[in-house]
N, CA and C of each residue as an Amber inpcrd file, in Angstrom:
protein
   366
  -7.0880000 -28.9380000  25.4570000  -6.3990000 -28.9790000  27.1090000
  -5.4330000 -30.3870000  27.1370000  -4.2810000 -30.0310000  27.8220000
  -3.2450000 -30.7660000  27.5920000  -2.8410000 -31.3520000  29.2900000
  -2.4760000 -32.1510000  29.2060000  -2.6510000 -32.7240000  30.7850000
  -1.1290000 -33.1450000  31.1190000  -0.3820000 -32.9080000  31.9780000
   0.8080000 -33.8230000  32.4430000   0.7960000 -34.2990000  33.7490000
   0.9640000 -36.0720000  33.2840000   0.6720000 -36.9610000  34.5270000
   1.9300000 -37.1030000  34.4480000   2.3900000 -37.2030000  35.7620000
   3.5710000 -38.1120000  36.2770000   3.2840000 -38.8430000  37.3900000
   4.0180000 -40.1760000  37.2540000   3.7690000 -41.1670000  38.0630000
   5.3340000 -41.6990000  38.7360000   5.3790000 -42.0820000  39.7990000
   6.5790000 -42.4500000  40.1400000   6.7150000 -44.3250000  40.2100000
   7.8790000 -44.5640000  39.8310000   8.5910000 -45.9160000  39.7640000
   9.7130000 -46.3090000  40.6040000   9.3340000 -47.3090000  41.6380000
  10.4970000 -47.4510000  42.2600000  11.5200000 -48.9660000  41.9810000
  12.4010000 -48.6080000  41.6650000  13.3060000 -50.0330000  40.9000000
  14.0170000 -50.2330000  41.9420000  14.6330000 -51.4790000  42.3830000
  15.4870000 -52.2130000  43.0300000  16.7920000 -52.5270000  42.2070000
  17.6050000 -52.1410000  42.7430000  19.1590000 -52.2070000  42.1430000
  19.4140000 -53.7860000  42.4410000  20.2950000 -54.3180000  41.5690000
  20.7550000 -56.0280000  41.7570000  21.6350000 -55.7420000  42.7190000
  22.5350000 -54.8810000  42.8080000  23.7300000 -54.3350000  43.9160000
  23.7070000 -53.2820000  44.5330000  24.2020000 -52.9710000  45.5630000
  23.9100000 -51.7930000  46.1740000  25.1820000 -50.8500000  45.0900000
  24.5080000 -49.4420000  44.9470000  25.5060000 -48.6610000  44.6180000
  26.8180000 -48.2750000  45.5400000  27.7530000 -48.1110000  44.9050000
  29.2500000 -47.7180000  45.2570000  29.6130000 -46.5680000  44.9710000
  30.5150000 -45.9110000  46.0790000  30.7910000 -44.4110000  45.4960000
  31.4860000 -44.1840000  44.1330000  31.1070000 -42.9200000  43.6370000
  31.2300000 -42.7230000  42.4110000  30.2080000 -43.1130000  41.0750000
  29.1310000 -44.0120000  41.7090000  28.1600000 -44.5230000  40.8360000
  27.0680000 -43.4120000  40.9560000  26.6960000 -43.0750000  39.2790000
  25.3270000 -42.4460000  39.4930000  24.1440000 -43.1220000  38.7480000
  23.0860000 -43.4000000  39.5900000  22.2750000 -44.0640000  38.7630000
  21.0400000 -43.1200000  37.7280000  20.8630000 -43.7230000  36.8000000
  19.8660000 -42.8680000  35.8370000  18.9050000 -43.8190000  35.4260000
  17.5510000 -42.9950000  35.8190000  16.4900000 -43.7960000  35.1920000
  16.2580000 -43.5490000  33.7410000  16.0340000 -44.9710000  33.0960000
  16.0750000 -44.8220000  31.7160000  14.7490000 -45.4600000  31.4280000
  14.2130000 -45.2060000  29.9640000  13.0760000 -45.9590000  29.5760000
  13.4220000 -46.3520000  28.1380000  13.2130000 -47.5290000  27.5770000
  13.0940000 -48.1390000  26.1910000  12.2980000 -47.6970000  25.2180000
  12.8880000 -46.9000000  24.3770000  12.5770000 -46.1140000  23.4310000
  12.5040000 -47.0800000  22.0010000  11.6030000 -47.4220000  21.3950000
  11.3630000 -48.1040000  19.9010000  11.5640000 -47.2540000  18.9780000
  12.3440000 -47.3030000  17.6950000  12.3640000 -46.3400000  16.5820000
  12.0560000 -47.4750000  15.6120000  11.4170000 -47.5330000  14.8550000
  11.3640000 -48.5880000  13.5390000  11.3510000 -50.1250000  14.1400000
  12.7000000 -50.7820000  13.7830000  12.6390000 -51.6760000  14.0730000
  14.2520000 -51.8490000  15.1160000  14.5140000 -50.8710000  15.6140000
  15.5930000 -50.6380000  16.5770000  14.8340000 -49.8300000  17.7200000
  15.6160000 -50.1480000  19.0530000  15.7340000 -49.3240000  19.9960000
  16.4480000 -49.1920000  21.0110000  16.5530000 -48.1840000  21.9430000
  17.7710000 -47.5180000  22.7170000  17.2340000 -47.5070000  23.8790000
  17.8130000 -47.4860000  24.9040000  17.6980000 -46.4530000  26.3130000
  17.7800000 -45.2820000  26.1490000  16.6880000 -44.6450000  26.7960000
  16.5700000 -42.9450000  26.8280000  16.4760000 -42.5400000  28.0450000
  16.9420000 -41.4680000  28.5910000  16.4110000 -40.8050000  29.7310000
  15.4530000 -39.9410000  29.6130000  14.7130000 -39.9520000  28.1680000
  13.8580000 -38.7800000  28.0080000  12.6600000 -39.3840000  28.5600000
  11.9410000 -38.5090000  29.6120000  10.7670000 -38.5340000  30.1790000
  10.6290000 -39.2650000  31.6360000  11.9490000 -39.5500000  32.0690000
  12.3560000 -39.8940000  33.4570000  13.2290000 -39.1600000  34.2670000
  13.1420000 -38.9180000  35.4200000  14.0150000 -38.5490000  36.3180000
  14.3480000 -39.0810000  37.5500000  15.2600000 -39.5690000  38.0450000
  15.5340000 -39.9630000  39.1160000  15.0430000 -38.6790000  40.3460000
  14.3300000 -39.0370000  41.0340000  13.6550000 -38.2700000  42.2300000
  14.1340000 -38.1090000  43.6870000  14.6920000 -39.6680000  43.8880000
  15.0720000 -39.9830000  45.0400000  15.3470000 -41.3450000  45.2010000
  15.6720000 -42.0170000  46.3940000  16.1230000 -43.3660000  46.4510000
  17.2310000 -43.3180000  47.4210000  17.7160000 -44.4920000  47.5030000
  19.3830000 -44.7810000  48.3130000  19.8340000 -45.7030000  47.5890000
  20.8890000 -46.4840000  47.9810000  21.9490000 -47.4390000  47.5420000
  21.3790000 -48.4970000  47.0180000  20.1460000 -48.6570000  47.5290000
  19.5880000 -50.0780000  46.9600000  18.4350000 -49.8090000  46.0290000
  17.7090000 -48.6810000  46.3130000  16.4640000 -48.3210000  45.4480000
  16.7140000 -46.8920000  44.5540000  15.9910000 -46.8070000  43.8280000
  15.8860000 -45.3500000  42.8820000  14.2430000 -45.5030000  42.6670000
  13.7790000 -44.0660000  42.6550000  12.6090000 -43.3540000  42.4400000
  12.8110000 -42.5710000  41.3850000  12.1470000 -43.2040000  40.2020000
  11.8660000 -42.3670000  38.8830000  10.5780000 -41.7230000  38.9740000
  10.3720000 -40.5840000  38.4080000   9.1760000 -40.0220000  38.1440000
   9.1040000 -39.9630000  36.7280000   8.2290000 -40.4010000  36.1620000
   8.0140000 -40.9050000  34.7010000   6.9130000 -39.8420000  34.0910000
   6.7780000 -39.5900000  32.6470000   5.3030000 -38.8790000  32.0660000
   5.1270000 -40.0230000  31.1400000   5.5370000 -41.2650000  30.8970000
   5.0440000 -42.2560000  29.9450000   5.0900000 -43.4610000  30.5670000
   4.3360000 -44.5540000  30.0490000   4.5300000 -45.8610000  30.4630000
   5.3990000 -46.5480000  29.4370000   6.1780000 -47.3540000  29.9480000
   7.0700000 -47.8950000  29.0210000   7.9250000 -49.0690000  29.9560000
   9.0220000 -49.6400000  29.2060000   9.9060000 -50.2250000  30.0860000
  10.8620000 -49.5490000  30.9920000  11.2360000 -49.6700000  32.0310000
  12.0860000 -49.0690000  32.8580000  13.2450000 -49.8820000  33.1380000
  14.2620000 -48.8920000  33.6190000  15.4750000 -49.4920000  34.0790000
  16.4960000 -48.3990000  34.7660000  17.4700000 -48.9750000  35.4340000
  18.2470000 -48.0730000  36.2340000  19.4650000 -48.4060000  35.5410000
  20.2180000 -47.4530000  34.8550000  21.5450000 -48.1110000  34.3080000
  22.5620000 -47.0990000  35.0180000  23.8000000 -47.7310000  35.4500000
  24.7110000 -47.1710000  36.2720000  26.0590000 -47.3680000  35.3520000
  26.8980000 -46.1190000  35.5600000  28.3030000 -46.2490000  34.7170000
  29.2550000 -45.3240000  35.8840000  30.3720000 -45.9910000  35.9990000
  31.3750000 -45.2850000  36.7190000  32.2790000 -44.2650000  35.9330000
  32.3850000 -44.6910000  34.5210000  33.0040000 -43.6050000  33.5440000
  32.2300000 -43.8710000  32.1380000  32.7410000 -42.9010000  31.1410000
  31.9690000 -43.1730000  29.9410000  32.3340000 -44.6440000  29.3230000
  31.5610000 -44.8980000  28.6680000  31.8130000 -46.1840000  27.8680000
  32.3320000 -46.1130000  26.4390000  33.3400000 -46.5950000  26.1240000
  34.4860000 -46.4110000  24.9300000  34.7000000 -47.5040000  24.2920000
  34.8440000 -47.9360000  22.9630000  35.0880000 -48.9710000  22.3030000
  36.4210000 -49.2560000  22.7250000  37.1590000 -50.1840000  22.7990000
  38.3450000 -50.4830000  22.8380000  38.9600000 -51.0410000  21.5050000
  40.2750000 -50.1330000  21.3350000  40.6830000 -50.1390000  20.0820000
  41.6760000 -51.8420000  20.1810000  42.1490000 -52.1860000  21.0400000
  42.7170000 -53.8440000  21.1200000  41.6100000 -54.6430000  20.6770000
  40.6070000 -54.5740000  21.6140000  39.3440000 -55.7260000  21.3560000
  39.2420000 -55.6540000  19.8140000  39.0140000 -54.2720000  19.3050000
  38.4130000 -54.2380000  17.5390000  39.8200000 -54.9160000  16.7710000
  40.8560000 -54.6190000  17.1810000  41.8270000 -55.1450000  16.1410000
  42.0040000 -56.6070000  16.3940000  41.4270000 -57.1770000  17.6880000
  41.8440000 -58.9200000  17.8260000  40.3530000 -59.3220000  17.3880000
  39.4820000 -58.5810000  17.2240000  38.1590000 -59.1120000  16.7670000
  38.3230000 -59.0800000  15.2690000  38.6440000 -58.2970000  14.2740000
  39.0990000 -58.5940000  12.7410000  40.2150000 -59.0440000  12.3790000
  41.1180000 -59.2880000  13.2570000  42.1300000 -60.1360000  12.9220000
  41.5800000 -61.7990000  12.8330000  41.3380000 -61.7180000  14.2840000
  40.5610000 -63.2520000  14.5050000  39.6920000 -63.4700000  13.3010000
  38.6860000 -62.6510000  12.9620000  37.5870000 -63.0130000  12.2320000
  38.2020000 -63.2440000  10.7090000  39.3440000 -62.6030000  10.5640000
  39.8090000 -62.7460000   9.2190000  40.9030000 -64.2570000   9.2690000
  41.3750000 -64.7140000  10.0020000  42.1850000 -65.7860000  10.4100000
  41.1120000 -66.8440000   9.9570000  40.0800000 -66.9920000  10.8240000
  39.0180000 -67.7480000  10.9540000  38.4880000 -68.0400000   9.4540000
  38.2500000 -67.3020000   8.6150000  37.5380000 -67.0130000   7.4510000
  38.5680000 -67.7480000   6.3470000  40.0630000 -67.5260000   6.4960000
  40.6540000 -67.8840000   5.7010000  41.0200000 -69.7050000   5.7730000
  40.9120000 -69.8920000   7.0680000  41.2030000 -71.3130000   7.6330000
  40.0590000 -72.0460000   7.1640000  38.9980000 -71.4060000   7.2290000
  37.8340000 -72.1580000   6.7760000  37.5380000 -72.3860000   5.3950000
  38.1730000 -71.2240000   4.6270000  37.8130000 -71.5810000   2.8100000
  39.0740000 -72.5900000   2.7760000  40.4920000 -72.6000000   3.5550000
  41.0920000 -73.9740000   3.0890000  40.7910000 -75.0100000   3.3450000
  39.9460000 -75.1260000   4.3490000  39.1820000 -76.4900000   4.9200000
  38.1480000 -76.6870000   3.7970000  37.6090000 -75.7480000   3.2440000
  36.3270000 -76.2730000   2.2560000  36.9840000 -76.5490000   0.8400000
  38.1050000 -75.9510000   0.3810000  39.0680000 -76.4240000  -0.7220000
  39.3570000 -77.5550000  -0.1620000  40.1310000 -78.1580000   0.6570000
  40.6180000 -79.2180000   0.9310000  39.8000000 -80.2600000   1.1550000
  38.5250000 -80.2850000   1.5400000  37.4860000 -81.3960000   1.5080000
  36.7630000 -81.6290000   0.0760000  36.7670000 -80.5200000  -0.8280000
  36.4270000 -80.6640000  -2.0640000  37.3940000 -81.0980000  -2.9080000
  38.8120000 -81.0730000  -2.7660000  39.6550000 -81.5670000  -3.3740000
  40.2980000 -82.9610000  -3.2100000  39.8830000 -83.1560000  -2.1140000
  40.3820000 -84.5790000  -1.5470000  39.3050000 -85.5020000  -1.7760000
  39.0390000 -85.9720000  -2.8990000  37.9470000 -87.0150000  -3.1830000
  38.2620000 -88.4950000  -3.0440000  39.6200000 -88.7340000  -2.5350000
  39.8540000 -90.3690000  -2.3100000  39.4800000 -90.2600000  -0.8500000
  39.3470000 -89.2790000   0.2430000  38.8200000 -89.7030000   1.4330000
  37.4310000 -88.9950000   1.6180000  36.4700000 -89.0990000   0.2650000
  35.1060000 -88.7750000   0.7120000  34.5320000 -90.0260000   1.6840000
  33.4370000 -89.4590000   2.4840000  32.5720000 -90.2590000   3.1810000
  31.8730000 -89.4120000   3.9420000  30.7140000 -90.2150000   4.5370000
  29.6910000 -89.2770000   5.0630000  30.2050000 -88.2110000   6.2600000
  31.3990000 -88.5530000   7.0880000  31.9990000 -87.6250000   7.9090000
  32.4240000 -86.7440000   7.1410000  33.4540000 -86.6580000   5.8580000
  33.7370000 -85.7070000   5.3580000  33.0050000 -84.6200000   4.4750000
  31.6770000 -85.1120000   4.4820000  30.5480000 -84.1730000   3.7430000
  30.0440000 -83.6630000   4.7950000  29.9420000 -84.1760000   5.8770000
  29.1980000 -83.3150000   7.3940000  30.1810000 -82.1750000   7.6290000
  31.5820000 -82.5550000   7.3150000  32.2570000 -81.5730000   7.7810000
  32.6320000 -80.6430000   6.9570000  32.2340000 -80.8430000   5.7000000
  32.2660000 -79.7860000   4.3950000  31.1080000 -78.8700000   4.5230000
  29.7890000 -79.4220000   4.9370000  28.4970000 -78.7270000   5.0650000
  28.8220000 -77.6070000   6.2530000  29.6360000 -78.3040000   6.9810000
  29.6080000 -77.3170000   8.5430000  30.6600000 -76.1670000   8.2290000
  31.6430000 -76.4880000   7.5490000  32.7970000 -75.4890000   7.2230000
  31.9300000 -74.5290000   6.3250000  31.1630000 -74.7410000   5.3590000
  30.2930000 -73.7540000   4.4940000  29.5690000 -73.0040000   5.2250000
  28.7130000 -73.6470000   5.9870000  27.8320000 -73.0560000   7.1940000
  28.6420000 -71.8450000   7.8430000  29.6140000 -72.2530000   8.6270000
  30.7180000 -71.2950000   9.3500000  31.0910000 -70.1120000   8.6530000
  31.5380000 -70.3600000   7.1990000  32.1100000 -69.4510000   6.4640000
  31.0250000 -68.5680000   6.1730000  29.6270000 -68.7310000   5.9410000
  28.8090000 -68.0090000   5.2410000  28.3870000 -67.2670000   6.2360000
């Protein structure tokens, strides 16, 4: 015998919905050590601009997610990230070499800066 039990969850929005925003009832699904939001098992059955009523078939962590357009990764942001990270690693490597080779400036402060640079590089 299989029982299909559905219960309603009412979730309040942080801000009122604007025109064009479509709220979706989502639940947190864990797979191994990772997790993601999924619409499986929950559907929006009512509500207004301030609340959503979700009909769900399982107990979990629930949320209302809204997006006005599909979320895509920005190519410019990716380029800035990789260029910035590369320049930072080169500069940290130069700093580490400088701290190691300038023994005449050796002090507790230089030692601390060397260790900090190694940690940031790692």
